[in-house]
CSV table of C-alpha atoms (C1' of nucleotides) in Angstrom, one decimal:
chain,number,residue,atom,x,y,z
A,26,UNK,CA,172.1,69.1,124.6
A,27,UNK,CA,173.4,66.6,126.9
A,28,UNK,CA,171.2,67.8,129.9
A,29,UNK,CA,167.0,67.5,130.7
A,30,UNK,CA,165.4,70.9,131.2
A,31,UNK,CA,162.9,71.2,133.0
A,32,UNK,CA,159.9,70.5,130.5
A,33,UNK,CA,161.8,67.7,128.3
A,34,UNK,CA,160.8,64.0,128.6
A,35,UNK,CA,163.4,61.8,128.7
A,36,UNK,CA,163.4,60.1,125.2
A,37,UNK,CA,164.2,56.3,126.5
A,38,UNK,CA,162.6,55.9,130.0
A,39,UNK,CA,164.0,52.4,130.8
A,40,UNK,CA,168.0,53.3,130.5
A,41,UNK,CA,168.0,52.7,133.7
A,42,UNK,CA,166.8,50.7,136.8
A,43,UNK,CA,163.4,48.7,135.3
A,44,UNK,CA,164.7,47.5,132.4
A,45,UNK,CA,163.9,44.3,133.6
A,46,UNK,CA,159.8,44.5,134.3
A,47,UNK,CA,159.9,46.7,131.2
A,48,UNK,CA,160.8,43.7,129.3
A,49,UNK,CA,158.2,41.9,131.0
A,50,UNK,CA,155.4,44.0,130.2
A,51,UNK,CA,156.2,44.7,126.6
A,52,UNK,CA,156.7,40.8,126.1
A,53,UNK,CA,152.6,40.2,127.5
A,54,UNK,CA,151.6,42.8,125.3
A,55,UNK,CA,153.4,41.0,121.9
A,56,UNK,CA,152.3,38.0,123.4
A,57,UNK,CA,149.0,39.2,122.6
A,58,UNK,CA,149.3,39.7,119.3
A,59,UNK,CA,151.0,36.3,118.7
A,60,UNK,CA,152.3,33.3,119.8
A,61,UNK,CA,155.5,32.3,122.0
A,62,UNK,CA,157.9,31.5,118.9
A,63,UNK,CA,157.7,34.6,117.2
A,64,UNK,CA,158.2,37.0,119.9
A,65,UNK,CA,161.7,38.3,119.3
A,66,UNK,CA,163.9,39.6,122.6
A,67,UNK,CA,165.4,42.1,119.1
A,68,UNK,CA,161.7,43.4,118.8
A,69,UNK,CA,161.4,44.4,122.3
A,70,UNK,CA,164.4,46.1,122.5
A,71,UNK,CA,163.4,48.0,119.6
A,72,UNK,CA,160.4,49.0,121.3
A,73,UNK,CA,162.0,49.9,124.4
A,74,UNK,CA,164.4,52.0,122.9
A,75,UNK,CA,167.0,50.3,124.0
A,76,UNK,CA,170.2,47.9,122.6
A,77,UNK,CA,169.4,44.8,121.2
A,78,UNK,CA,172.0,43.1,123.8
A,79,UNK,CA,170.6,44.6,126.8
A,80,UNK,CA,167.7,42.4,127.5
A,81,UNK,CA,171.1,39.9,128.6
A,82,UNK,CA,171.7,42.0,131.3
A,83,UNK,CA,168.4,41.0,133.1
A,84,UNK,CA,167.9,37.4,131.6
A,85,UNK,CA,170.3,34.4,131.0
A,86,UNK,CA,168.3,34.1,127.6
A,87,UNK,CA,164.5,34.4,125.8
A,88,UNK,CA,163.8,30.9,127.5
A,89,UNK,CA,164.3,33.1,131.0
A,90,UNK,CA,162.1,36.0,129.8
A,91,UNK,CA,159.6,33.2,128.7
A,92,UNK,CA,159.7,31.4,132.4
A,93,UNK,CA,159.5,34.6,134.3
A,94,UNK,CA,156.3,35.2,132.3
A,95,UNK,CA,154.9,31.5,133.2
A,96,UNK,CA,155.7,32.4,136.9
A,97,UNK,CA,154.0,35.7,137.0
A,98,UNK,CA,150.6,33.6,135.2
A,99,UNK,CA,150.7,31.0,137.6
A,100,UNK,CA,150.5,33.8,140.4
A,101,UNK,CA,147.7,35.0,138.3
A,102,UNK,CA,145.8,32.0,137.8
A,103,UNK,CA,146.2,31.1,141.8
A,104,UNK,CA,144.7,34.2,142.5
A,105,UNK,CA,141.6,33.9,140.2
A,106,UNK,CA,140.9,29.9,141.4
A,107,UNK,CA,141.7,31.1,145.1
A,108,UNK,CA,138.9,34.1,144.6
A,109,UNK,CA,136.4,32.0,143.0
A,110,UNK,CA,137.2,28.7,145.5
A,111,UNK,CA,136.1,31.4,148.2
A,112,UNK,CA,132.9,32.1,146.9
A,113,UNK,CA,130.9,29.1,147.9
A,114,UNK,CA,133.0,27.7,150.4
A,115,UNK,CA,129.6,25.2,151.7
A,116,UNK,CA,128.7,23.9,148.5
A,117,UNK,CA,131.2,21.5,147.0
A,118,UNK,CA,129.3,21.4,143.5
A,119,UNK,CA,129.2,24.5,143.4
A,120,UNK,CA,132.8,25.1,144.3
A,121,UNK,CA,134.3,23.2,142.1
A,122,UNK,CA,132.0,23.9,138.9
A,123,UNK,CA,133.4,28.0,140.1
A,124,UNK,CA,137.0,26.6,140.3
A,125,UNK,CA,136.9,24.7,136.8
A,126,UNK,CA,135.2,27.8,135.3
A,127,UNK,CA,137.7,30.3,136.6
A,128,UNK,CA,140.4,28.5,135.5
A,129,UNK,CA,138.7,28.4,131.9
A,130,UNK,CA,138.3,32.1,132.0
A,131,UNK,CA,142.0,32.4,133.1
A,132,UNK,CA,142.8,30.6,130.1
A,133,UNK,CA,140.6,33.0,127.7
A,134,UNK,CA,141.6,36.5,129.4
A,135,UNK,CA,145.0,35.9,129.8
A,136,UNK,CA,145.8,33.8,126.6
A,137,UNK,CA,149.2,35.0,126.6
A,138,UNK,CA,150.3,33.9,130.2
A,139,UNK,CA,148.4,30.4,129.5
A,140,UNK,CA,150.1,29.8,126.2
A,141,UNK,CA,153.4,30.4,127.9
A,142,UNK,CA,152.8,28.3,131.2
A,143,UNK,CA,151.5,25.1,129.2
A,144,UNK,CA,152.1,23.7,125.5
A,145,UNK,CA,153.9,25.5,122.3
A,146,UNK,CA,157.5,27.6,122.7
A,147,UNK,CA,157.0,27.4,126.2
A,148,UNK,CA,160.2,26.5,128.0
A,149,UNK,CA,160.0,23.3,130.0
A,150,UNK,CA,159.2,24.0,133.3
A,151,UNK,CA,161.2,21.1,134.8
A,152,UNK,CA,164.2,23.5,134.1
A,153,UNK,CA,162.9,26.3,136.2
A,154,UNK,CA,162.0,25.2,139.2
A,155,UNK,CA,160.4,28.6,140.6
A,156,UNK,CA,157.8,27.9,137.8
A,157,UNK,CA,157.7,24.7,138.5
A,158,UNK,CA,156.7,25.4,142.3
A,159,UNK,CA,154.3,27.8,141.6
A,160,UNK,CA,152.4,25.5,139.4
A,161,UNK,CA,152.1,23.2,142.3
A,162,UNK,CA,150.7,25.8,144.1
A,163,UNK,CA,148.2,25.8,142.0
A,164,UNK,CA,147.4,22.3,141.8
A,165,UNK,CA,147.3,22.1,145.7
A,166,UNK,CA,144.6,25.2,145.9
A,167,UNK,CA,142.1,22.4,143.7
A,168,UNK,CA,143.4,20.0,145.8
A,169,UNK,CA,142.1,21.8,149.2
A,170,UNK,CA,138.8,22.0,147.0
A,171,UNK,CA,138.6,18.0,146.2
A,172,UNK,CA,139.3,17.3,150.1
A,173,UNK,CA,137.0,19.7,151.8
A,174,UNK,CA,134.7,18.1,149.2
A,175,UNK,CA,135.3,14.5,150.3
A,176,UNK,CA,135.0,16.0,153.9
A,177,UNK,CA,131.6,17.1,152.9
A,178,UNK,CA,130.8,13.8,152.1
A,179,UNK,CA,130.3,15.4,148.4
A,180,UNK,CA,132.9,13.8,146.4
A,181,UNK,CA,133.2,10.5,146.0
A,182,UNK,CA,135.8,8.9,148.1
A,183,UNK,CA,139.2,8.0,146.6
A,184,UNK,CA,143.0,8.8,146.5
A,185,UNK,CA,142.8,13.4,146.2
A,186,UNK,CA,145.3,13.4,144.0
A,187,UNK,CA,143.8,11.1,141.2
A,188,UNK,CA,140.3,13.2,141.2
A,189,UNK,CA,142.3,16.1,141.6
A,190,UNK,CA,144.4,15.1,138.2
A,191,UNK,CA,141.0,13.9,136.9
A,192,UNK,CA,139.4,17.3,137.3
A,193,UNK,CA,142.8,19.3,136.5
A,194,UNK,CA,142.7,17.3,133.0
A,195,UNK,CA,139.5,17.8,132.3
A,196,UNK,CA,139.2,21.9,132.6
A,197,UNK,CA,142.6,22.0,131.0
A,198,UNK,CA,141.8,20.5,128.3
A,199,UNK,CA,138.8,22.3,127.8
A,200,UNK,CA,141.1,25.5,128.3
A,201,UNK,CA,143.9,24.1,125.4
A,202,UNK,CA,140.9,23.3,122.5
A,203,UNK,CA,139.1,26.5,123.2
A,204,UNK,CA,142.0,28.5,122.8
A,205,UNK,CA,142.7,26.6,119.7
A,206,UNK,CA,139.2,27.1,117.9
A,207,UNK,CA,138.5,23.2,118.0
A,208,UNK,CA,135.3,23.7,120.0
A,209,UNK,CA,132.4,25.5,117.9
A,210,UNK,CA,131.6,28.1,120.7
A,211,UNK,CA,131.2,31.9,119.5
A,212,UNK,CA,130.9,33.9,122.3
A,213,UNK,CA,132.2,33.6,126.2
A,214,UNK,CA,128.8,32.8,127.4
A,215,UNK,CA,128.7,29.8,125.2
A,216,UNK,CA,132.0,28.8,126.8
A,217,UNK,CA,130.8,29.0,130.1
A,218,UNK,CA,127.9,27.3,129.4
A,219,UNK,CA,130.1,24.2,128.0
A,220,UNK,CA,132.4,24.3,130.9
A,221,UNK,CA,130.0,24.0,133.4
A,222,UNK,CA,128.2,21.4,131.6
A,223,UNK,CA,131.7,19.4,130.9
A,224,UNK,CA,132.0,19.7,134.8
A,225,UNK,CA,128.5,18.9,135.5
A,226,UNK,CA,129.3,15.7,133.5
A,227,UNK,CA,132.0,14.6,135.2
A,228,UNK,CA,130.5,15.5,138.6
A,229,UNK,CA,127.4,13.3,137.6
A,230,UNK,CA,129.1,10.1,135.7
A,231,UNK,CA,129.3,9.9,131.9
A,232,UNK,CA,128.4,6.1,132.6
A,233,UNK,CA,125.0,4.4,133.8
B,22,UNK,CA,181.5,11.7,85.5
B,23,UNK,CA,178.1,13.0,84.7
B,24,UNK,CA,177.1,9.5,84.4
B,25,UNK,CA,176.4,7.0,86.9
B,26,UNK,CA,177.8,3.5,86.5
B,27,UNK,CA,176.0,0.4,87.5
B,28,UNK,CA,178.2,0.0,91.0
B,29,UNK,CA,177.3,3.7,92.0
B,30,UNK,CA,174.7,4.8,94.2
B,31,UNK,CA,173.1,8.4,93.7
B,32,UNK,CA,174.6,10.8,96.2
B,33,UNK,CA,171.3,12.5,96.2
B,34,UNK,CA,168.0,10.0,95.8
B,35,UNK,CA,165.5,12.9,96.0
B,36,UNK,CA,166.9,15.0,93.4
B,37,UNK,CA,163.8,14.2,90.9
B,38,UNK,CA,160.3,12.8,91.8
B,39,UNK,CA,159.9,12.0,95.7
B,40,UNK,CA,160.9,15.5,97.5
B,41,UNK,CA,157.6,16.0,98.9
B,42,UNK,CA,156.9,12.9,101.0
B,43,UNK,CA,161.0,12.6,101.6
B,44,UNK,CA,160.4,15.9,103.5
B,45,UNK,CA,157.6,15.4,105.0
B,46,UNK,CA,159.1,12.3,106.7
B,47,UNK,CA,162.4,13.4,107.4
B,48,UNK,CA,160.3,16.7,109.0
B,49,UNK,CA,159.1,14.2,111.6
B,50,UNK,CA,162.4,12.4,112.4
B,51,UNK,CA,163.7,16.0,113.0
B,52,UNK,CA,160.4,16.6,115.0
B,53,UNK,CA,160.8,13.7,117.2
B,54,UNK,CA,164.2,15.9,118.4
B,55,UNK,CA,162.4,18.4,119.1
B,56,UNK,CA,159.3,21.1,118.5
B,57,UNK,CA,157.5,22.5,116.0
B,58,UNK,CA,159.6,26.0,116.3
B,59,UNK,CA,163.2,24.6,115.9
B,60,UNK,CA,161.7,22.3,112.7
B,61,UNK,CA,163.6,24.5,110.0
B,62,UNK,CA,163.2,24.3,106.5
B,63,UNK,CA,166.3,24.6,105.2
B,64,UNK,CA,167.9,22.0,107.7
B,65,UNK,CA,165.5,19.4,105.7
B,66,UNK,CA,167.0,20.8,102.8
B,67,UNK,CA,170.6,20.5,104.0
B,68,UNK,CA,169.9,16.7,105.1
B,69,UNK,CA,168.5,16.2,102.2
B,70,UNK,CA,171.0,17.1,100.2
B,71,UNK,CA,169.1,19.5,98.4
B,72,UNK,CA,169.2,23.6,97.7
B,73,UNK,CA,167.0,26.0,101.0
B,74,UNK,CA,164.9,27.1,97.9
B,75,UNK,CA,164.0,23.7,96.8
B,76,UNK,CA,161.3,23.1,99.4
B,77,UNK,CA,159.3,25.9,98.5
B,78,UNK,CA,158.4,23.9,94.9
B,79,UNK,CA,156.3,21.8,97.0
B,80,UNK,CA,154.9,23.5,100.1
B,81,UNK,CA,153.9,26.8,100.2
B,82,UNK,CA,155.2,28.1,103.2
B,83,UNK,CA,156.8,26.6,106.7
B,84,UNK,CA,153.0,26.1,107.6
B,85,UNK,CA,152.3,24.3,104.7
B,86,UNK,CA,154.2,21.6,105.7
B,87,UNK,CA,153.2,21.2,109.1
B,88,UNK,CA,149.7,21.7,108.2
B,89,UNK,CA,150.3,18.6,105.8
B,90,UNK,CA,152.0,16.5,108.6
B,91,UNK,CA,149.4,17.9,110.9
B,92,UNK,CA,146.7,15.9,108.8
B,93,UNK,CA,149.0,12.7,108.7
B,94,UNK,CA,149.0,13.0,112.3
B,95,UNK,CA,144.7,13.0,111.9
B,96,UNK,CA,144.9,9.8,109.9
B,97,UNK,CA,147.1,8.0,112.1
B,98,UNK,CA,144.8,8.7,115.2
B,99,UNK,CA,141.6,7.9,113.4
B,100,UNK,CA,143.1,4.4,112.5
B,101,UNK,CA,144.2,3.6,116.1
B,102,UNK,CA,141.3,4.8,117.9
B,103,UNK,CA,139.3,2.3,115.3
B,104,UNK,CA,141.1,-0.6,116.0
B,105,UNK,CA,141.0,0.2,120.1
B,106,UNK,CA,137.3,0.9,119.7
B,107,UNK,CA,136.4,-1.9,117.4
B,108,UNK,CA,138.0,-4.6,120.1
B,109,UNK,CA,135.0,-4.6,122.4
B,110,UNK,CA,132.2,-3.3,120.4
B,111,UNK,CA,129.5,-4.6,123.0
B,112,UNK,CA,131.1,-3.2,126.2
B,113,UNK,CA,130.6,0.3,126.2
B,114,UNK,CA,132.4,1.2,129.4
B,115,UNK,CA,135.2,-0.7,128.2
B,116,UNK,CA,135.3,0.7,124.8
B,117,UNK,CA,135.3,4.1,125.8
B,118,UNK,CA,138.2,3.5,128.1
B,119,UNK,CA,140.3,1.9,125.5
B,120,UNK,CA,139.4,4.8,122.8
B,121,UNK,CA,140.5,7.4,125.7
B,122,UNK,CA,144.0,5.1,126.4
B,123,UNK,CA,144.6,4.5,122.9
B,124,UNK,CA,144.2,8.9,122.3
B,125,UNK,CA,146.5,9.3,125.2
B,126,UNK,CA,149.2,6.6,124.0
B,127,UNK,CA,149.4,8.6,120.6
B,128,UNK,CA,150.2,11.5,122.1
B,129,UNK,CA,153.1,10.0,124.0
B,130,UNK,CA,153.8,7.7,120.7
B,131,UNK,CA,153.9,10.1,117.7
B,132,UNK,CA,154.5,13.1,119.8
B,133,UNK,CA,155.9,14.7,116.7
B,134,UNK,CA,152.3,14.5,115.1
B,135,UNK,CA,150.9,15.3,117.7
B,136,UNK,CA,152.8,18.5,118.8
B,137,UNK,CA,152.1,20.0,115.3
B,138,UNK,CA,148.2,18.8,115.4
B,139,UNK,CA,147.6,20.7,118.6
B,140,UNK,CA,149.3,23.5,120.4
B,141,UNK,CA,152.5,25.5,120.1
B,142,UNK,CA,153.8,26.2,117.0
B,143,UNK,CA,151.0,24.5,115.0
B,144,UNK,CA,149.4,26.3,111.7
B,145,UNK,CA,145.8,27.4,112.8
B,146,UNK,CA,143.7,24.3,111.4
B,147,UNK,CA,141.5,27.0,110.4
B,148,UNK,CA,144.0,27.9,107.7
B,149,UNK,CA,143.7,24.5,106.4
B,150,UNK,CA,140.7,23.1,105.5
B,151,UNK,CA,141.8,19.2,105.3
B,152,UNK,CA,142.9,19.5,108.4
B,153,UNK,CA,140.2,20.8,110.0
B,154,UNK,CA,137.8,17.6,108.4
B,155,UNK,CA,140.4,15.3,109.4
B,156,UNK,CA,139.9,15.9,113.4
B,157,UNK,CA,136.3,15.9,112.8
B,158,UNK,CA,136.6,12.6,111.6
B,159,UNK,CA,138.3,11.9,114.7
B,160,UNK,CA,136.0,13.7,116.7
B,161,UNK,CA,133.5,12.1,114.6
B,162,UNK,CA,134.6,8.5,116.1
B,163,UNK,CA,134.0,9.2,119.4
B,164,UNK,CA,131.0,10.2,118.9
B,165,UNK,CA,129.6,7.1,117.6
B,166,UNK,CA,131.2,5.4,120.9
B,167,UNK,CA,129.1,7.6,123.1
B,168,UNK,CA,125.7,7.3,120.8
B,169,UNK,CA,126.3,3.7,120.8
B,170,UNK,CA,126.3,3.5,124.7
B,171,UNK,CA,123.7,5.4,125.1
B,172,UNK,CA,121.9,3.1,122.5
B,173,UNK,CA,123.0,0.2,124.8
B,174,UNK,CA,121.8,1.6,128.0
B,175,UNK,CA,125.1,2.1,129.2
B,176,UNK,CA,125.8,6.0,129.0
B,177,UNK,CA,124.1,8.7,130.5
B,178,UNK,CA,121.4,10.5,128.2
B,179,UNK,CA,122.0,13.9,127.0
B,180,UNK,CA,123.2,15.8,123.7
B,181,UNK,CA,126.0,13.0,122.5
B,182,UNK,CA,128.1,15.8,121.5
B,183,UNK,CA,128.4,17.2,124.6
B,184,UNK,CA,129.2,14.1,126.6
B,185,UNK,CA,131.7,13.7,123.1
B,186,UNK,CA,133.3,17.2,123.7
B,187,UNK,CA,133.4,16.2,128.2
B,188,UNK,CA,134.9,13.1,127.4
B,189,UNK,CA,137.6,14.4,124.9
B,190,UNK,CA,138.9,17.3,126.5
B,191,UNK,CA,139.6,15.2,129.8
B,192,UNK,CA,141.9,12.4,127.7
B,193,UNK,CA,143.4,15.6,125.6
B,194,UNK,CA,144.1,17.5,129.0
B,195,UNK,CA,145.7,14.1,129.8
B,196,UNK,CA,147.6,13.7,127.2
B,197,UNK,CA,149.1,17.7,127.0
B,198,UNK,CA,149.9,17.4,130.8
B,199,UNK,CA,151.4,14.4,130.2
B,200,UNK,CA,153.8,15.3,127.4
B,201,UNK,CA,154.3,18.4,129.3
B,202,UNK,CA,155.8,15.9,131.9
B,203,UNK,CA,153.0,18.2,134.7
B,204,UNK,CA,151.9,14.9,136.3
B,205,UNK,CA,154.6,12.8,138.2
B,206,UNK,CA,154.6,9.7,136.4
B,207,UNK,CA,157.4,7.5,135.4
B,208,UNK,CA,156.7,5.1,132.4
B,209,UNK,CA,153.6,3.9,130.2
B,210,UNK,CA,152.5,1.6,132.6
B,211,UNK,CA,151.8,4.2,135.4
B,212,UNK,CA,150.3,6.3,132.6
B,213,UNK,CA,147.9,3.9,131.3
B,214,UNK,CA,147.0,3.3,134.8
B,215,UNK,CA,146.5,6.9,135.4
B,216,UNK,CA,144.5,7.6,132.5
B,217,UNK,CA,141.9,4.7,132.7
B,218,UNK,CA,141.6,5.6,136.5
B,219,UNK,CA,140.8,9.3,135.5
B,220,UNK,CA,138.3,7.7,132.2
B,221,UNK,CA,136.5,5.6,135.0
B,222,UNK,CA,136.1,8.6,137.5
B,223,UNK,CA,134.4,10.4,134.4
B,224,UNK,CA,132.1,7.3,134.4
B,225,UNK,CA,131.5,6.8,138.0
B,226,UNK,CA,131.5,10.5,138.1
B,227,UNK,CA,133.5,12.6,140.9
B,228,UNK,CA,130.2,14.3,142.9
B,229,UNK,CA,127.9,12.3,145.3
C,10,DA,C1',158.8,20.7,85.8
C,11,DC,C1',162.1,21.1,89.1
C,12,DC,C1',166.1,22.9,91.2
C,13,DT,C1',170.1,26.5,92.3
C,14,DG,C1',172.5,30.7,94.1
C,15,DA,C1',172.3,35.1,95.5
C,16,DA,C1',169.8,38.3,98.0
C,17,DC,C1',166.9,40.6,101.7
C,18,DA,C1',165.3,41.2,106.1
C,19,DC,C1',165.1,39.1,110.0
C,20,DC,C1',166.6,36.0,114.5
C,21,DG,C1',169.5,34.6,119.3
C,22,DT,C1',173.7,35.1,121.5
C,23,DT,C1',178.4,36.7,122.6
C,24,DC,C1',181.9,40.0,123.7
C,25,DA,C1',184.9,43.8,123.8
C,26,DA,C1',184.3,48.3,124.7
C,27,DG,C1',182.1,52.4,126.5
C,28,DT,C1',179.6,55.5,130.5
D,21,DA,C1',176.3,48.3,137.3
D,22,DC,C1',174.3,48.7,133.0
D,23,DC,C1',174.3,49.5,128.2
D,24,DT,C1',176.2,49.7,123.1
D,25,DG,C1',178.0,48.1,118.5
D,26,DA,C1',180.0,44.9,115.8
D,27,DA,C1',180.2,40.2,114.9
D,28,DC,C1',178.8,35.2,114.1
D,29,DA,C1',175.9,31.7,112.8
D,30,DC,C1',171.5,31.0,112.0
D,31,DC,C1',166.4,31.7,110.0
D,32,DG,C1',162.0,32.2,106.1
D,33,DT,C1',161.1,33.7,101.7
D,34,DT,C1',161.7,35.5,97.0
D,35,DC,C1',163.4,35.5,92.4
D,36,DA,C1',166.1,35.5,88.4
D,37,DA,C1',168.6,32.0,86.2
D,38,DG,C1',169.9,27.4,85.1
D,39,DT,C1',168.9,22.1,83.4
DNA sequence: ACCTGAACACCGTTCAAGT
DNA sequence: ACCTGAACACCGTTCAAGT
């Protein structure tokens, strides 16, 4: 009874050694199917077959499971922006209309790492500062963008790091009211049509 | 006893009549401490002096009441972005920058109302239909900025509600990123200088 | 009409104790 | 080293019963 032949499967998987990306996992995939605040560390466990204390072996508490989710979506996210940055590496416009739109997309495909990197339960990043550098990272890949641009003589001169906040702002928030319905677009080809338009816009002047 | 003589003051003021708006406001003095997920119901109760049950005589559900504040929140930022817009009615450049600043300094004001109008734990606004026409009347404000510029000359031409939606998501990226203390800035000066820099980049526009 | 008290099914977190 | 089980102090929500 207590031993595994050979064609058993052990019942509980995860008793030990990756209890800890286990957790991770799981938590994306409930994140999918809901928001930040009413994903339970209990549920989880329950899923993972596994004690409802254990998850405290491998994180201080749920804010910890929550920041190593953030970290993992900002690696994410720098690899999508880096991919699309790469594309058009000659054509600043170009670049940075691929950058804004990739970050968009980010946003939509991986709801559940956005939503916990930026706005609702998500733990403030200021108290982990692995999340906190990885973010940065981030920000300095569209910052490369905005300077090879002024290079270029394609961007309009001026302090990086303002256009780069301006441009940041912009796509994010375009990312934060499509994810919350406040934009009447129906299908992800609508969306990328407004991004790129919204970027177009702000590449072109909204004044006269 | 059971009687209260002229010299006494009720214990409990919202036993009959006012519970309603007495826990809607004492929801946002709670909410200024902190989010929309640690807002609890029957802690309004306790400080209220009143039974966990008695809420649910005037709000459906936990959502119910933020959808409520949520709308509030709508009204509030309607009225401000009036006055900010009315101030310089024949300076479109200007107007639009002070209906962007006086969005952003909302956010960082009523932060309660605005936490629970947008992101994290906020009820879907689809779920509410009053809320939902309250931010199109906001929406609906800027709007009439941008087709009044354009009427002046001033704005680029173009669907109005596009340039609306490009210059709204850049002051609401600014204001998430803000409250989500992302962009190094210190006090409202230095954010009012940061978001009419990042307005006026939007009007000069970033390309060349 | 409005409120109470008990009840149910959940949480996050801690801690002694087990293997 | 890693996990369990009981325990504590919370939740949201419902419902019979009180005034």
């Amino acid at each position: 009874m207590s031993t595994l032949t050979a064609g058993d499967r052990p019942a509980r998987p995860y008793h030990h050694g990756n209890l800890r990306p286990a957790l991770l996992a799981e938590a994306v995939r409930v994140l999918a199917e809901g928001d930040a605040a009413s994903l339970s560390l209990r549920e989880l466990a329950r899923r993972l077959g596994v004690s409802h204390a254990a998850p405290y072996r491998h994180f201080a508490d749920k804010d910890a499971l929550l920041a190593a989710i953030a970290q993992q979506g900002f690696e994410l996210l720098v690899a999508q922006v880096e991919a699309a940055a790469a594309q058009h590496p000659d054509e600043p416009a170009r670049e940075l209309a691929d950058t804004g739109w990739a970050y968009v997309r980010f946003a939509l495909h991986q709801p559940q790492h956005f939503q916990v990197m930026f706005g609702r339960g998500a733990p403030p990043a200021t108290a982990y500062p692995e999340v906190l550098a990885a973010g940065q990272q981030a920000f300095g890949r569209l910052l490369r963008v905005i300077e090879d641009g002024q290079r270029a003589g394609r961007i309009v001169s001026g302090e990086p790091r303002e256009l780069a906040v301006a441009a940041w702002s912009q796509v994010h928030g375009l990312a934060i009211l499509l994810l919350d319905r406040q934009l009447p677009v129906v299908d992800e080809a609508e969306c990328e049509a407004l991004v790129r338009r919204c970027v177009q816009i702000q590449q072109v002047g909204l004044g006269r």
